[in-house]
Amino acid sequence: MRSSYPQPTEELDISATAEHEVTGAGGTKHHMMLLDDLPTPAFIVDKHVFQQNCKAARAAAAKNGIPRLRPHVKTHKTIEGCIIQAGIDSAGEESLADVIGFVASTLPELAMVVKLGCQYKRKPFTDVIFGIPICKSKLLSIQSMLHKLTSATHGEGYIHVVVDNPQQVTFLEEFAQQNTSDKNTQRWSVFLKLDTGYHRAGITCEKAGHTRFWRDERDDESRSFHDTRISEHVEIASEIQQ
């Protein structure tokens, strides 16, 4: 349907905003923008509040006996947010929390963390779970990012994928076998996604208790991916069921 409103004859420039010069420590001059100068609508994040929230989450985890934390990046989707979640200060040193890795739900989010992993070459940036149950269309992109990460970290980088259906195990194994060569011997790390009551994704604890979900009659050594984490999650599911 054609709009009845008049269309602008030339592109509007909304990027021009006022900047103010301030003098920092040591007489260094900086140019910064005041909140009143921002064009609206604008999304604003208070960095101090963000830092305090992340610190509070890490402190709460430690207080409640949770030694390891793996935050999700889907809310902020920024490199700066990942660094704050990791508890790393401006000098690049670890601060309070024991953050072991990240969770990402989209390929751009995953690429963002992989970029940090290639830069820092250490955890938590080198250990990422792709938290959505895997599908065929994403395997090639994830394999490419995994190769980039492991190359930059000399084999110390990990991208874990998640399954909640036996068909995913089948096509993941087929993909791994078809894309294995003398130059590419990377094995896949796989988690089993459990439905803990939200009924959005994952399999129920009852189904997870049956190891036939992921095992078949072939020798385990023939598999092209690490299935130890599936085994661990099945054992946990069995304990929950009991």
mmCIF file of N, CA and C in Angstrom, residues 60-187:
data_model
loop_
_atom_site.group_PDB
_atom_site.id
_atom_site.type_symbol
_atom_site.label_atom_id
_atom_site.label_comp_id
_atom_site.label_asym_id
_atom_site.label_seq_id
_atom_site.Cartn_x
_atom_site.Cartn_y
_atom_site.Cartn_z
ATOM 1 N N ALA A 60 27.030 -14.001 44.344
ATOM 2 C CA ALA A 60 25.899 -14.846 44.757
ATOM 3 C C ALA A 60 26.162 -16.302 44.412
ATOM 4 N N ALA A 61 26.766 -16.542 43.244
ATOM 5 C CA ALA A 61 27.080 -17.915 42.849
ATOM 6 C C ALA A 61 28.060 -18.543 43.835
ATOM 7 N N ALA A 62 29.110 -17.803 44.168
ATOM 8 C CA ALA A 62 30.111 -18.332 45.107
ATOM 9 C C ALA A 62 29.501 -18.569 46.484
ATOM 10 N N LYS A 63 28.647 -17.664 46.932
ATOM 11 C CA LYS A 63 28.021 -17.779 48.250
ATOM 12 C C LYS A 63 27.133 -19.008 48.339
ATOM 13 N N ASN A 64 26.525 -19.392 47.219
ATOM 14 C CA ASN A 64 25.603 -20.526 47.208
ATOM 15 C C ASN A 64 26.263 -21.823 46.736
ATOM 16 N N GLY A 65 27.583 -21.848 46.764
ATOM 17 C CA GLY A 65 28.304 -23.075 46.476
ATOM 18 C C GLY A 65 28.392 -23.437 45.008
ATOM 19 N N ILE A 66 28.241 -22.447 44.130
ATOM 20 C CA ILE A 66 28.376 -22.684 42.683
ATOM 21 C C ILE A 66 29.749 -22.182 42.263
ATOM 22 N N PRO A 67 30.708 -23.073 42.065
ATOM 23 C CA PRO A 67 32.089 -22.637 41.829
ATOM 24 C C PRO A 67 32.348 -22.103 40.426
ATOM 25 N N ARG A 68 31.488 -22.487 39.476
ATOM 26 C CA ARG A 68 31.733 -22.085 38.085
ATOM 27 C C ARG A 68 30.486 -21.428 37.505
ATOM 28 N N LEU A 69 30.709 -20.402 36.707
ATOM 29 C CA LEU A 69 29.608 -19.646 36.126
ATOM 30 C C LEU A 69 29.845 -19.492 34.626
ATOM 31 N N ARG A 70 28.756 -19.653 33.838
ATOM 32 C CA ARG A 70 28.845 -19.490 32.384
ATOM 33 C C ARG A 70 27.726 -18.543 31.944
ATOM 34 N N PRO A 71 27.994 -17.249 31.855
ATOM 35 C CA PRO A 71 26.948 -16.289 31.495
ATOM 36 C C PRO A 71 26.568 -16.357 30.018
ATOM 37 N N HIS A 72 25.349 -15.885 29.729
ATOM 38 C CA HIS A 72 24.831 -15.813 28.363
ATOM 39 C C HIS A 72 25.096 -14.409 27.816
ATOM 40 N N VAL A 73 25.316 -14.313 26.514
ATOM 41 C CA VAL A 73 25.615 -13.013 25.903
ATOM 42 C C VAL A 73 24.414 -12.427 25.152
ATOM 43 N N LYS A 74 23.266 -13.122 25.155
ATOM 44 C CA LYS A 74 22.179 -12.734 24.257
ATOM 45 C C LYS A 74 21.493 -11.431 24.640
ATOM 46 N N THR A 75 21.639 -10.990 25.899
ATOM 47 C CA THR A 75 20.986 -9.745 26.294
ATOM 48 C C THR A 75 21.729 -8.523 25.774
ATOM 49 N N HIS A 76 23.038 -8.502 25.928
ATOM 50 C CA HIS A 76 23.805 -7.310 25.529
ATOM 51 C C HIS A 76 24.409 -7.425 24.127
ATOM 52 N N LYS A 77 24.827 -8.627 23.729
ATOM 53 C CA LYS A 77 25.389 -8.877 22.398
ATOM 54 C C LYS A 77 26.556 -7.937 22.068
ATOM 55 N N THR A 78 27.406 -7.680 23.027
ATOM 56 C CA THR A 78 28.526 -6.766 22.801
ATOM 57 C C THR A 78 29.821 -7.342 23.354
ATOM 58 N N ILE A 79 30.929 -6.950 22.733
ATOM 59 C CA ILE A 79 32.247 -7.345 23.221
ATOM 60 C C ILE A 79 32.494 -6.753 24.601
ATOM 61 N N GLU A 80 32.117 -5.475 24.781
ATOM 62 C CA GLU A 80 32.315 -4.828 26.073
ATOM 63 C C GLU A 80 31.553 -5.559 27.176
ATOM 64 N N GLY A 81 30.335 -6.016 26.856
ATOM 65 C CA GLY A 81 29.541 -6.741 27.838
ATOM 66 C C GLY A 81 30.182 -8.065 28.228
ATOM 67 N N CYS A 82 30.764 -8.754 27.254
ATOM 68 C CA CYS A 82 31.449 -10.021 27.551
ATOM 69 C C CYS A 82 32.618 -9.803 28.509
ATOM 70 N N ILE A 83 33.373 -8.742 28.270
ATOM 71 C CA ILE A 83 34.539 -8.459 29.107
ATOM 72 C C ILE A 83 34.105 -8.149 30.534
ATOM 73 N N ILE A 84 33.012 -7.397 30.673
ATOM 74 C CA ILE A 84 32.505 -7.087 32.008
ATOM 75 C C ILE A 84 31.992 -8.359 32.680
ATOM 76 N N GLN A 85 31.247 -9.195 31.952
ATOM 77 C CA GLN A 85 30.751 -10.445 32.524
ATOM 78 C C GLN A 85 31.888 -11.348 32.969
ATOM 79 N N ALA A 86 32.994 -11.327 32.225
ATOM 80 C CA ALA A 86 34.132 -12.185 32.556
ATOM 81 C C ALA A 86 34.864 -11.722 33.810
ATOM 82 N N GLY A 87 34.597 -10.484 34.238
ATOM 83 C CA GLY A 87 35.264 -9.977 35.425
ATOM 84 C C GLY A 87 36.687 -9.555 35.153
ATOM 85 N N ILE A 88 36.916 -9.023 33.962
ATOM 86 C CA ILE A 88 38.268 -8.593 33.594
ATOM 87 C C ILE A 88 38.320 -7.071 33.579
ATOM 88 N N ASP A 89 39.272 -6.505 34.285
ATOM 89 C CA ASP A 89 39.362 -5.052 34.354
ATOM 90 C C ASP A 89 40.077 -4.498 33.133
ATOM 91 N N SER A 90 40.291 -3.214 33.120
ATOM 92 C CA SER A 90 40.873 -2.556 31.945
ATOM 93 C C SER A 90 42.286 -3.003 31.658
ATOM 94 N N ALA A 91 42.972 -3.522 32.675
ATOM 95 C CA ALA A 91 44.343 -3.996 32.471
ATOM 96 C C ALA A 91 44.384 -5.426 31.950
ATOM 97 N N GLY A 92 43.230 -6.064 31.836
ATOM 98 C CA GLY A 92 43.182 -7.414 31.303
ATOM 99 C C GLY A 92 43.418 -8.494 32.332
ATOM 100 N N GLU A 93 43.325 -8.132 33.603
ATOM 101 C CA GLU A 93 43.538 -9.122 34.665
ATOM 102 C C GLU A 93 42.200 -9.650 35.171
ATOM 103 N N GLU A 94 42.216 -10.857 35.721
ATOM 104 C CA GLU A 94 40.995 -11.435 36.274
ATOM 105 C C GLU A 94 40.597 -10.707 37.554
ATOM 106 N N SER A 95 39.317 -10.531 37.742
ATOM 107 C CA SER A 95 38.833 -9.974 38.993
ATOM 108 C C SER A 95 38.169 -11.067 39.809
ATOM 109 N N LEU A 96 37.022 -10.830 40.361
ATOM 110 C CA LEU A 96 36.480 -11.660 41.424
ATOM 111 C C LEU A 96 35.997 -13.040 41.000
ATOM 112 N N ALA A 97 35.361 -13.173 39.874
ATOM 113 C CA ALA A 97 34.563 -14.373 39.596
ATOM 114 C C ALA A 97 35.325 -15.486 38.903
ATOM 115 N N ASP A 98 34.780 -16.672 39.062
ATOM 116 C CA ASP A 98 35.301 -17.823 38.340
ATOM 117 C C ASP A 98 34.363 -18.092 37.167
ATOM 118 N N VAL A 99 34.505 -17.299 36.131
ATOM 119 C CA VAL A 99 33.693 -17.464 34.924
ATOM 120 C C VAL A 99 34.464 -18.367 33.972
ATOM 121 N N ILE A 100 33.872 -19.512 33.600
ATOM 122 C CA ILE A 100 34.606 -20.515 32.827
ATOM 123 C C ILE A 100 34.340 -20.448 31.326
ATOM 124 N N GLY A 101 33.312 -19.711 30.917
ATOM 125 C CA GLY A 101 32.987 -19.656 29.499
ATOM 126 C C GLY A 101 31.708 -18.875 29.280
ATOM 127 N N PHE A 102 31.186 -18.960 28.047
ATOM 128 C CA PHE A 102 29.978 -18.223 27.690
ATOM 129 C C PHE A 102 28.986 -19.131 26.981
ATOM 130 N N VAL A 103 27.747 -18.635 26.884
ATOM 131 C CA VAL A 103 26.712 -19.276 26.076
ATOM 132 C C VAL A 103 26.267 -18.274 25.030
ATOM 133 N N ALA A 104 26.106 -18.740 23.786
ATOM 134 C CA ALA A 104 25.611 -17.902 22.692
ATOM 135 C C ALA A 104 24.458 -18.629 22.012
ATOM 136 N N SER A 105 23.521 -17.861 21.450
ATOM 137 C CA SER A 105 22.354 -18.476 20.823
ATOM 138 C C SER A 105 22.248 -18.203 19.326
ATOM 139 N N THR A 106 23.083 -17.322 18.796
ATOM 140 C CA THR A 106 23.073 -17.032 17.364
ATOM 141 C C THR A 106 24.493 -17.084 16.828
ATOM 142 N N LEU A 107 24.630 -17.231 15.519
ATOM 143 C CA LEU A 107 25.968 -17.270 14.922
ATOM 144 C C LEU A 107 26.727 -15.954 15.109
ATOM 145 N N PRO A 108 26.075 -14.771 14.969
ATOM 146 C CA PRO A 108 26.809 -13.533 15.246
ATOM 147 C C PRO A 108 27.296 -13.439 16.687
ATOM 148 N N GLU A 109 26.479 -13.903 17.644
ATOM 149 C CA GLU A 109 26.927 -13.914 19.040
ATOM 150 C C GLU A 109 28.132 -14.833 19.209
ATOM 151 N N LEU A 110 28.071 -15.995 18.592
ATOM 152 C CA LEU A 110 29.174 -16.950 18.676
ATOM 153 C C LEU A 110 30.437 -16.369 18.065
ATOM 154 N N ALA A 111 30.301 -15.725 16.902
ATOM 155 C CA ALA A 111 31.461 -15.121 16.231
ATOM 156 C C ALA A 111 32.090 -14.039 17.099
ATOM 157 N N MET A 112 31.260 -13.309 17.827
ATOM 158 C CA MET A 112 31.758 -12.253 18.706
ATOM 159 C C MET A 112 32.644 -12.832 19.809
ATOM 160 N N VAL A 113 32.192 -13.921 20.452
ATOM 161 C CA VAL A 113 32.981 -14.526 21.529
ATOM 162 C C VAL A 113 34.242 -15.186 20.964
ATOM 163 N N VAL A 114 34.116 -15.799 19.800
ATOM 164 C CA VAL A 114 35.290 -16.418 19.160
ATOM 165 C C VAL A 114 36.349 -15.360 18.862
ATOM 166 N N LYS A 115 35.911 -14.186 18.426
ATOM 167 C CA LYS A 115 36.851 -13.088 18.177
ATOM 168 C C LYS A 115 37.610 -12.733 19.450
ATOM 169 N N LEU A 116 36.900 -12.688 20.572
ATOM 170 C CA LEU A 116 37.564 -12.424 21.853
ATOM 171 C C LEU A 116 38.508 -13.563 22.229
ATOM 172 N N GLY A 117 38.082 -14.799 21.943
ATOM 173 C CA GLY A 117 38.928 -15.950 22.234
ATOM 174 C C GLY A 117 40.238 -15.904 21.458
ATOM 175 N N CYS A 118 40.153 -15.503 20.201
ATOM 176 C CA CYS A 118 41.361 -15.396 19.376
ATOM 177 C C CYS A 118 42.261 -14.269 19.876
ATOM 178 N N GLN A 119 41.660 -13.249 20.471
ATOM 179 C CA GLN A 119 42.430 -12.112 20.967
ATOM 180 C C GLN A 119 43.080 -12.420 22.319
ATOM 181 N N TYR A 120 42.285 -12.932 23.275
ATOM 182 C CA TYR A 120 42.795 -13.175 24.623
ATOM 183 C C TYR A 120 43.496 -14.521 24.764
ATOM 184 N N LYS A 121 43.076 -15.506 23.924
ATOM 185 C CA LYS A 121 43.689 -16.842 23.925
ATOM 186 C C LYS A 121 43.641 -17.515 25.296
ATOM 187 N N ARG A 122 42.532 -17.330 26.004
ATOM 188 C CA ARG A 122 42.379 -17.948 27.319
ATOM 189 C C ARG A 122 40.904 -17.919 27.707
ATOM 190 N N LYS A 123 40.581 -18.776 28.701
ATOM 191 C CA LYS A 123 39.225 -18.765 29.226
ATOM 192 C C LYS A 123 38.973 -17.458 29.971
ATOM 193 N N PRO A 124 37.713 -17.013 29.998
ATOM 194 C CA PRO A 124 36.504 -17.712 29.564
ATOM 195 C C PRO A 124 36.150 -17.547 28.090
ATOM 196 N N PHE A 125 36.966 -16.798 27.341
ATOM 197 C CA PHE A 125 36.598 -16.478 25.959
ATOM 198 C C PHE A 125 36.838 -17.625 24.986
ATOM 199 N N THR A 126 37.559 -18.641 25.422
ATOM 200 C CA THR A 126 37.886 -19.757 24.526
ATOM 201 C C THR A 126 36.997 -20.974 24.743
ATOM 202 N N ASP A 127 35.914 -20.802 25.497
ATOM 203 C CA ASP A 127 35.028 -21.929 25.789
ATOM 204 C C ASP A 127 33.578 -21.458 25.668
ATOM 205 N N VAL A 128 32.918 -21.856 24.587
ATOM 206 C CA VAL A 128 31.576 -21.348 24.295
ATOM 207 C C VAL A 128 30.618 -22.500 24.006
ATOM 208 N N ILE A 129 29.428 -22.414 24.570
ATOM 209 C CA ILE A 129 28.349 -23.339 24.224
ATOM 210 C C ILE A 129 27.400 -22.639 23.264
ATOM 211 N N PHE A 130 27.128 -23.259 22.123
ATOM 212 C CA PHE A 130 26.075 -22.773 21.238
ATOM 213 C C PHE A 130 24.779 -23.357 21.772
ATOM 214 N N GLY A 131 23.999 -22.524 22.486
ATOM 215 C CA GLY A 131 22.956 -23.021 23.359
ATOM 216 C C GLY A 131 21.658 -23.459 22.711
ATOM 217 N N ILE A 132 21.500 -23.272 21.402
ATOM 218 C CA ILE A 132 20.300 -23.716 20.705
ATOM 219 C C ILE A 132 20.546 -25.099 20.115
ATOM 220 N N PRO A 133 19.594 -26.033 20.251
ATOM 221 C CA PRO A 133 19.791 -27.354 19.638
ATOM 222 C C PRO A 133 20.223 -27.229 18.180
ATOM 223 N N ILE A 134 21.266 -27.948 17.824
ATOM 224 C CA ILE A 134 21.956 -27.759 16.556
ATOM 225 C C ILE A 134 21.099 -28.174 15.359
ATOM 226 N N CYS A 135 21.283 -27.465 14.245
ATOM 227 C CA CYS A 135 20.641 -27.835 12.986
ATOM 228 C C CYS A 135 21.714 -27.868 11.897
ATOM 229 N N LYS A 136 21.410 -28.551 10.796
ATOM 230 C CA LYS A 136 22.401 -28.781 9.749
ATOM 231 C C LYS A 136 22.956 -27.478 9.170
ATOM 232 N N SER A 137 22.084 -26.493 8.996
ATOM 233 C CA SER A 137 22.484 -25.269 8.295
ATOM 234 C C SER A 137 23.553 -24.472 9.025
ATOM 235 N N LYS A 138 23.759 -24.743 10.300
ATOM 236 C CA LYS A 138 24.741 -23.979 11.078
ATOM 237 C C LYS A 138 26.082 -24.702 11.245
ATOM 238 N N LEU A 139 26.147 -25.950 10.856
ATOM 239 C CA LEU A 139 27.340 -26.743 11.136
ATOM 240 C C LEU A 139 28.586 -26.206 10.445
ATOM 241 N N LEU A 140 28.463 -25.829 9.176
ATOM 242 C CA LEU A 140 29.626 -25.367 8.427
ATOM 243 C C LEU A 140 30.194 -24.084 9.037
ATOM 244 N N SER A 141 29.306 -23.160 9.421
ATOM 245 C CA SER A 141 29.761 -21.904 10.033
ATOM 246 C C SER A 141 30.429 -22.162 11.373
ATOM 247 N N ILE A 142 29.842 -23.046 12.165
ATOM 248 C CA ILE A 142 30.420 -23.347 13.475
ATOM 249 C C ILE A 142 31.776 -24.043 13.318
ATOM 250 N N GLN A 143 31.861 -24.947 12.350
ATOM 251 C CA GLN A 143 33.144 -25.626 12.117
ATOM 252 C C GLN A 143 34.224 -24.620 11.726
ATOM 253 N N SER A 144 33.861 -23.642 10.881
ATOM 254 C CA SER A 144 34.824 -22.620 10.472
ATOM 255 C C SER A 144 35.295 -21.797 11.669
ATOM 256 N N MET A 145 34.357 -21.418 12.542
ATOM 257 C CA MET A 145 34.725 -20.642 13.733
ATOM 258 C C MET A 145 35.555 -21.485 14.698
ATOM 259 N N LEU A 146 35.217 -22.763 14.804
ATOM 260 C CA LEU A 146 35.967 -23.656 15.682
ATOM 261 C C LEU A 146 37.404 -23.802 15.194
ATOM 262 N N HIS A 147 37.580 -23.925 13.887
ATOM 263 C CA HIS A 147 38.927 -24.025 13.318
ATOM 264 C C HIS A 147 39.720 -22.746 13.599
ATOM 265 N N LYS A 148 39.074 -21.600 13.447
ATOM 266 C CA LYS A 148 39.740 -20.323 13.705
ATOM 267 C C LYS A 148 40.160 -20.215 15.170
ATOM 268 N N LEU A 149 39.268 -20.645 16.061
ATOM 269 C CA LEU A 149 39.548 -20.552 17.493
ATOM 270 C C LEU A 149 40.661 -21.497 17.921
ATOM 271 N N THR A 150 40.598 -22.748 17.462
ATOM 272 C CA THR A 150 41.629 -23.713 17.849
ATOM 273 C C THR A 150 42.989 -23.361 17.248
ATOM 274 N N SER A 151 42.980 -22.771 16.060
ATOM 275 C CA SER A 151 44.244 -22.361 15.436
ATOM 276 C C SER A 151 44.898 -21.237 16.231
ATOM 277 N N ALA A 152 44.073 -20.288 16.696
ATOM 278 C CA ALA A 152 44.605 -19.145 17.437
ATOM 279 C C ALA A 152 45.066 -19.529 18.832
ATOM 280 N N THR A 153 44.472 -20.588 19.391
ATOM 281 C CA THR A 153 44.769 -20.969 20.784
ATOM 282 C C THR A 153 45.581 -22.251 20.870
ATOM 283 N N HIS A 154 46.107 -22.728 19.737
ATOM 284 C CA HIS A 154 46.908 -23.957 19.701
ATOM 285 C C HIS A 154 46.138 -25.147 20.276
ATOM 286 N N GLY A 155 44.865 -25.240 19.868
ATOM 287 C CA GLY A 155 44.055 -26.384 20.262
ATOM 288 C C GLY A 155 43.341 -26.257 21.580
ATOM 289 N N GLU A 156 43.422 -25.078 22.215
ATOM 290 C CA GLU A 156 42.820 -24.907 23.540
ATOM 291 C C GLU A 156 41.429 -24.261 23.491
ATOM 292 N N GLY A 157 40.886 -24.035 22.303
ATOM 293 C CA GLY A 157 39.574 -23.414 22.193
ATOM 294 C C GLY A 157 38.480 -24.453 21.993
ATOM 295 N N TYR A 158 37.286 -24.192 22.535
ATOM 296 C CA TYR A 158 36.182 -25.146 22.452
ATOM 297 C C TYR A 158 34.879 -24.448 22.098
ATOM 298 N N ILE A 159 34.151 -25.031 21.161
ATOM 299 C CA ILE A 159 32.776 -24.657 20.884
ATOM 300 C C ILE A 159 31.948 -25.915 21.054
ATOM 301 N N HIS A 160 31.055 -25.912 22.029
ATOM 302 C CA HIS A 160 30.219 -27.070 22.312
ATOM 303 C C HIS A 160 28.854 -26.878 21.654
ATOM 304 N N VAL A 161 28.331 -27.923 21.045
ATOM 305 C CA VAL A 161 26.990 -27.857 20.482
ATOM 306 C C VAL A 161 26.038 -28.665 21.351
ATOM 307 N N VAL A 162 24.737 -28.437 21.154
ATOM 308 C CA VAL A 162 23.711 -29.025 21.999
ATOM 309 C C VAL A 162 22.744 -29.848 21.154
ATOM 310 N N VAL A 163 22.372 -31.020 21.638
ATOM 311 C CA VAL A 163 21.393 -31.868 20.951
ATOM 312 C C VAL A 163 20.250 -32.208 21.904
ATOM 313 N N ASP A 164 19.064 -32.418 21.324
ATOM 314 C CA ASP A 164 17.940 -32.909 22.115
ATOM 315 C C ASP A 164 17.094 -33.895 21.315
ATOM 316 N N ASN A 165 17.717 -34.435 20.249
ATOM 317 C CA ASN A 165 17.002 -35.369 19.381
ATOM 318 C C ASN A 165 18.016 -36.329 18.763
ATOM 319 N N PRO A 166 17.715 -37.614 18.695
ATOM 320 C CA PRO A 166 18.664 -38.579 18.115
ATOM 321 C C PRO A 166 19.058 -38.252 16.680
ATOM 322 N N GLN A 167 18.163 -37.617 15.911
ATOM 323 C CA GLN A 167 18.487 -37.266 14.522
ATOM 324 C C GLN A 167 19.635 -36.273 14.456
ATOM 325 N N GLN A 168 19.731 -35.399 15.453
ATOM 326 C CA GLN A 168 20.828 -34.431 15.477
ATOM 327 C C GLN A 168 22.166 -35.143 15.657
ATOM 328 N N VAL A 169 22.178 -36.170 16.484
ATOM 329 C CA VAL A 169 23.397 -36.952 16.675
ATOM 330 C C VAL A 169 23.808 -37.600 15.361
ATOM 331 N N THR A 170 22.834 -38.096 14.615
ATOM 332 C CA THR A 170 23.119 -38.773 13.347
ATOM 333 C C THR A 170 23.701 -37.819 12.319
ATOM 334 N N PHE A 171 23.028 -36.658 12.100
ATOM 335 C CA PHE A 171 23.537 -35.774 11.051
ATOM 336 C C PHE A 171 24.811 -35.049 11.477
ATOM 337 N N LEU A 172 25.015 -34.886 12.790
ATOM 338 C CA LEU A 172 26.266 -34.303 13.263
ATOM 339 C C LEU A 172 27.424 -35.255 13.004
ATOM 340 N N GLU A 173 27.201 -36.537 13.260
ATOM 341 C CA GLU A 173 28.241 -37.530 13.006
ATOM 342 C C GLU A 173 28.537 -37.635 11.516
ATOM 343 N N GLU A 174 27.499 -37.620 10.688
ATOM 344 C CA GLU A 174 27.684 -37.682 9.236
ATOM 345 C C GLU A 174 28.478 -36.478 8.751
ATOM 346 N N PHE A 175 28.145 -35.299 9.253
ATOM 347 C CA PHE A 175 28.869 -34.086 8.858
ATOM 348 C C PHE A 175 30.327 -34.169 9.277
ATOM 349 N N ALA A 176 30.575 -34.623 10.506
ATOM 350 C CA ALA A 176 31.950 -34.720 10.999
ATOM 351 C C ALA A 176 32.778 -35.688 10.162
ATOM 352 N N GLN A 177 32.178 -36.813 9.803
ATOM 353 C CA GLN A 177 32.902 -37.797 8.995
ATOM 354 C C GLN A 177 33.169 -37.283 7.587
ATOM 355 N N GLN A 178 32.209 -36.585 7.001
ATOM 356 C CA GLN A 178 32.368 -36.065 5.649
ATOM 357 C C GLN A 178 33.372 -34.922 5.580
ATOM 358 N N ASN A 179 33.586 -34.232 6.694
ATOM 359 C CA ASN A 179 34.468 -33.068 6.700
ATOM 360 C C ASN A 179 35.757 -33.318 7.472
ATOM 361 N N THR A 180 36.090 -34.575 7.690
ATOM 362 C CA THR A 180 37.334 -34.932 8.348
ATOM 363 C C THR A 180 38.398 -35.231 7.300
ATOM 364 N N SER A 181 39.570 -34.669 7.488
ATOM 365 C CA SER A 181 40.685 -34.899 6.566
ATOM 366 C C SER A 181 41.973 -34.888 7.372
ATOM 367 N N ASP A 182 43.096 -35.058 6.653
ATOM 368 C CA ASP A 182 44.388 -35.036 7.339
ATOM 369 C C ASP A 182 44.642 -33.671 7.984
ATOM 370 N N LYS A 183 44.096 -32.586 7.328
ATOM 371 C CA LYS A 183 44.295 -31.239 7.847
ATOM 372 C C LYS A 183 43.239 -30.862 8.878
ATOM 373 N N ASN A 184 42.109 -31.548 8.843
ATOM 374 C CA ASN A 184 41.025 -31.224 9.754
ATOM 375 C C ASN A 184 40.590 -32.473 10.508
ATOM 376 N N THR A 185 41.109 -32.632 11.710
ATOM 377 C CA THR A 185 40.778 -33.796 12.543
ATOM 378 C C THR A 185 40.023 -33.373 13.801
ATOM 379 N N GLN A 186 39.468 -32.167 13.764
ATOM 380 C CA GLN A 186 38.764 -31.643 14.931
ATOM 381 C C GLN A 186 37.549 -32.490 15.280
ATOM 382 N N ARG A 187 37.476 -32.899 16.536
ATOM 383 C CA ARG A 187 36.319 -33.642 17.020
ATOM 384 C C ARG A 187 35.338 -32.677 17.677
#
